Amino acid sequence: MKKFLILAALSAVLLSCSGNRDQVLKVYNWSDYIDESVLPEFEAWYKAQTGEDIKVVYQTFDVNETMLSKIEKGHEDYDVVCPSDYIIERMLNEGLILPLDFASIPDEINYIAHNRSPFMHQMFRDINPAIDANDYSVPYMWGTSGIIYNTQKVTAEEAGTWDIIRNPKFAGQILIKDAPRDVYGPVLIYLKQKELKEGKVTLQELMHDSSDASLAAVESYLKGVKPGVLGWEADFGKDQMTKGRGVVSLNWSGDAVWAIEEAAEVGVSLDYIVPEEGSNVWFDGWVIPKYAKNVKAATYFIDFMCRPDIAIRNMDETGYVSANGAIEVLESQIDEEYDAIDLSYFFGAEADSVHVNPVLYPDKAVIDRCALEHDWGKDTDKLLAMWSRVKGDNASSMTYIILALAAVLAAVIVSKSSKKRRHRKSRR
Ligand code: SPD
């Protein structure tokens, strides 16, 4: 696959040098978030549909903020990118994304129009009451934030509350997603559980809460969590869990699906839970940034990603759940091993009792205790500053020992070499 990426990048450079930018499609997506074999298939499909050549240049990022900064500050000419909900909201507010023109795609291959999930459509509607995000973005994958836990070391009861990330029993074996918004939400929900139960505040209100008091409360809580943290991870947490190095991981449901399957192969038993206090439900969606240079190919690419067989392959490869509402997608996930659940909220009335992995598709009761994150505008800086204060002095005792040893070694080398110099001088 590396070979393919290098070739794609080289071809893109050549094509852009020769002025054929309209034959290049620059896609910027999360890492581990696609079955990369669909990329050359897209090129062939695009040629068949339009008669035009296209070369996909595929790049990846680990956190939303890296991607956003490349577009916001760098004005990079990506044609398609895949931000999360609150970043789509921010990009919409800043006029950074172009409206989508799906009417330009012939009806028989218009997979977007034919495979919408009512649930996803409404979630996109909820991003911004003033602008319908469905006109600017197409949902790709979705899920929840929760706890992946090693069932050989941790009980479901222990994992069923966010307090587990501060449980001394698991100190040194706790992994936290390096995603400030996805950690802030759950911790604030945990800290405000009394007010939530008493109806003094709603989950939705908490997702907008960037007050200094709440930021300070979350910061202080996270500083208490920090001594037990094995790592703040963008993508390696799932792997650490499968190897049994971590036993608790604050993570996304898609990483959980991947980790549970991989771990089972090596005899490690993992499970995933959305803690009882509540959490965030999230989605990532395709958008065309305003600096895009190939809007036509970008539009076709987004459409191709909505073709049910392509959506299924991307799901199977990554563990994440497609936002595609096609019945073929549901059918591909049916497995009698699981209890029947009601997924009519996602697939419509005929899915009211289906045997599907509940980590992939949670039932409505789980969704009802989750809320969507929202853009905080300028207050985002306060969150990022808090996050680096929390993580900033996170050097483990091992780091300090290594630094101390390095300092001693440096001192020994310096003193030896000055002794040698003195010795040489005295001989002269
Ligand atoms: N490895 C790809 C992970 C993408 C998950 N996106 C989740 C975003 C939650 N805000």
PDB file of N, CA, C and O in Angstrom, residues 58-82:
ATOM      1  N   TYR A  58      -3.657  10.544  -1.489  1.00  0.00           N
ATOM      2  CA  TYR A  58      -4.321  10.284  -0.218  1.00  0.00           C
ATOM      3  C   TYR A  58      -3.385  10.584   0.948  1.00  0.00           C
ATOM      4  O   TYR A  58      -2.292  10.026   1.025  1.00  0.00           O
ATOM      5  N   GLN A  59      -3.813  11.488   1.839  1.00  0.00           N
ATOM      6  CA  GLN A  59      -2.995  11.794   3.019  1.00  0.00           C
ATOM      7  C   GLN A  59      -3.841  11.632   4.271  1.00  0.00           C
ATOM      8  O   GLN A  59      -5.063  11.757   4.203  1.00  0.00           O
ATOM      9  N   THR A  60      -3.169  11.411   5.403  1.00  0.00           N
ATOM     10  CA  THR A  60      -3.942  11.171   6.632  1.00  0.00           C
ATOM     11  C   THR A  60      -3.504  12.085   7.776  1.00  0.00           C
ATOM     12  O   THR A  60      -2.396  12.603   7.796  1.00  0.00           O
ATOM     13  N   PHE A  61      -4.426  12.241   8.740  1.00  0.00           N
ATOM     14  CA  PHE A  61      -4.143  12.983   9.974  1.00  0.00           C
ATOM     15  C   PHE A  61      -4.673  12.169  11.148  1.00  0.00           C
ATOM     16  O   PHE A  61      -5.469  11.239  10.957  1.00  0.00           O
ATOM     17  N   ASP A  62      -4.211  12.532  12.371  1.00  0.00           N
ATOM     18  CA  ASP A  62      -4.634  11.791  13.571  1.00  0.00           C
ATOM     19  C   ASP A  62      -5.630  12.554  14.428  1.00  0.00           C
ATOM     20  O   ASP A  62      -6.356  11.964  15.205  1.00  0.00           O
ATOM     21  N   VAL A  63      -5.557  13.889  14.337  1.00  0.00           N
ATOM     22  CA  VAL A  63      -6.491  14.677  15.145  1.00  0.00           C
ATOM     23  C   VAL A  63      -7.106  15.775  14.282  1.00  0.00           C
ATOM     24  O   VAL A  63      -6.456  16.330  13.394  1.00  0.00           O
ATOM     25  N   ASN A  64      -8.356  16.093  14.585  1.00  0.00           N
ATOM     26  CA  ASN A  64      -9.087  17.117  13.859  1.00  0.00           C
ATOM     27  C   ASN A  64      -8.307  18.421  13.706  1.00  0.00           C
ATOM     28  O   ASN A  64      -8.298  19.046  12.651  1.00  0.00           O
ATOM     29  N   GLU A  65      -7.660  18.806  14.830  1.00  0.00           N
ATOM     30  CA  GLU A  65      -7.059  20.134  14.873  1.00  0.00           C
ATOM     31  C   GLU A  65      -5.907  20.279  13.859  1.00  0.00           C
ATOM     32  O   GLU A  65      -5.679  21.355  13.322  1.00  0.00           O
ATOM     33  N   THR A  66      -5.198  19.171  13.578  1.00  0.00           N
ATOM     34  CA  THR A  66      -4.114  19.216  12.585  1.00  0.00           C
ATOM     35  C   THR A  66      -4.715  19.524  11.219  1.00  0.00           C
ATOM     36  O   THR A  66      -4.227  20.378  10.475  1.00  0.00           O
ATOM     37  N   MET A  67      -5.770  18.802  10.904  1.00  0.00           N
ATOM     38  CA  MET A  67      -6.424  18.993   9.600  1.00  0.00           C
ATOM     39  C   MET A  67      -6.956  20.426   9.482  1.00  0.00           C
ATOM     40  O   MET A  67      -6.724  21.104   8.486  1.00  0.00           O
ATOM     41  N   LEU A  68      -7.613  20.868  10.548  1.00  0.00           N
ATOM     42  CA  LEU A  68      -8.240  22.189  10.492  1.00  0.00           C
ATOM     43  C   LEU A  68      -7.202  23.277  10.267  1.00  0.00           C
ATOM     44  O   LEU A  68      -7.382  24.170   9.434  1.00  0.00           O
ATOM     45  N   SER A  69      -6.092  23.156  10.993  1.00  0.00           N
ATOM     46  CA  SER A  69      -5.089  24.196  10.885  1.00  0.00           C
ATOM     47  C   SER A  69      -4.492  24.250   9.473  1.00  0.00           C
ATOM     48  O   SER A  69      -4.190  25.334   8.964  1.00  0.00           O
ATOM     49  N   LYS A  70      -4.359  23.088   8.816  1.00  0.00           N
ATOM     50  CA  LYS A  70      -3.819  23.100   7.444  1.00  0.00           C
ATOM     51  C   LYS A  70      -4.749  23.879   6.515  1.00  0.00           C
ATOM     52  O   LYS A  70      -4.298  24.492   5.552  1.00  0.00           O
ATOM     53  N   ILE A  71      -6.023  23.830   6.793  1.00  0.00           N
ATOM     54  CA  ILE A  71      -6.949  24.530   5.900  1.00  0.00           C
ATOM     55  C   ILE A  71      -7.156  25.977   6.350  1.00  0.00           C
ATOM     56  O   ILE A  71      -7.046  26.915   5.566  1.00  0.00           O
ATOM     57  N   GLU A  72      -7.391  26.119   7.680  1.00  0.00           N
ATOM     58  CA  GLU A  72      -7.654  27.461   8.221  1.00  0.00           C
ATOM     59  C   GLU A  72      -6.452  28.386   8.005  1.00  0.00           C
ATOM     60  O   GLU A  72      -6.585  29.489   7.506  1.00  0.00           O
ATOM     61  N   LYS A  73      -5.266  27.891   8.407  1.00  0.00           N
ATOM     62  CA  LYS A  73      -4.075  28.756   8.349  1.00  0.00           C
ATOM     63  C   LYS A  73      -3.287  28.531   7.071  1.00  0.00           C
ATOM     64  O   LYS A  73      -2.766  29.463   6.485  1.00  0.00           O
ATOM     65  N   GLY A  74      -3.168  27.271   6.643  1.00  0.00           N
ATOM     66  CA  GLY A  74      -2.304  26.954   5.502  1.00  0.00           C
ATOM     67  C   GLY A  74      -2.982  27.094   4.154  1.00  0.00           C
ATOM     68  O   GLY A  74      -2.327  27.059   3.122  1.00  0.00           O
ATOM     69  N   HIS A  75      -4.319  27.207   4.145  1.00  0.00           N
ATOM     70  CA  HIS A  75      -5.091  27.316   2.893  1.00  0.00           C
ATOM     71  C   HIS A  75      -4.714  26.200   1.917  1.00  0.00           C
ATOM     72  O   HIS A  75      -4.639  26.417   0.711  1.00  0.00           O
ATOM     73  N   GLU A  76      -4.446  25.003   2.454  1.00  0.00           N
ATOM     74  CA  GLU A  76      -4.019  23.905   1.562  1.00  0.00           C
ATOM     75  C   GLU A  76      -5.165  23.482   0.651  1.00  0.00           C
ATOM     76  O   GLU A  76      -6.327  23.515   1.048  1.00  0.00           O
ATOM     77  N   ASP A  77      -4.786  23.062  -0.551  1.00  0.00           N
ATOM     78  CA  ASP A  77      -5.819  22.836  -1.573  1.00  0.00           C
ATOM     79  C   ASP A  77      -6.356  21.394  -1.590  1.00  0.00           C
ATOM     80  O   ASP A  77      -6.498  20.798  -2.659  1.00  0.00           O
ATOM     81  N   TYR A  78      -6.666  20.857  -0.396  1.00  0.00           N
ATOM     82  CA  TYR A  78      -7.302  19.535  -0.385  1.00  0.00           C
ATOM     83  C   TYR A  78      -8.674  19.640  -1.062  1.00  0.00           C
ATOM     84  O   TYR A  78      -9.382  20.627  -0.892  1.00  0.00           O
ATOM     85  N   ASP A  79      -9.029  18.572  -1.779  1.00  0.00           N
ATOM     86  CA  ASP A  79     -10.335  18.577  -2.453  1.00  0.00           C
ATOM     87  C   ASP A  79     -11.433  17.986  -1.562  1.00  0.00           C
ATOM     88  O   ASP A  79     -12.592  18.391  -1.663  1.00  0.00           O
ATOM     89  N   VAL A  80     -11.051  17.006  -0.755  1.00  0.00           N
ATOM     90  CA  VAL A  80     -12.026  16.408   0.169  1.00  0.00           C
ATOM     91  C   VAL A  80     -11.349  16.184   1.509  1.00  0.00           C
ATOM     92  O   VAL A  80     -10.242  15.634   1.557  1.00  0.00           O
ATOM     93  N   VAL A  81     -12.013  16.571   2.606  1.00  0.00           N
ATOM     94  CA  VAL A  81     -11.488  16.261   3.936  1.00  0.00           C
ATOM     95  C   VAL A  81     -12.625  15.701   4.794  1.00  0.00           C
ATOM     96  O   VAL A  81     -13.796  15.782   4.413  1.00  0.00           O
ATOM     97  N   CYS A  82     -12.227  15.139   5.956  1.00  0.00           N
ATOM     98  CA  CYS A  82     -13.217  14.397   6.748  1.00  0.00           C
ATOM     99  C   CYS A  82     -13.240  14.849   8.219  1.00  0.00           C
ATOM    100  O   CYS A  82     -12.810  14.107   9.102  1.00  0.00           O
TER     101      CYS A  82
END
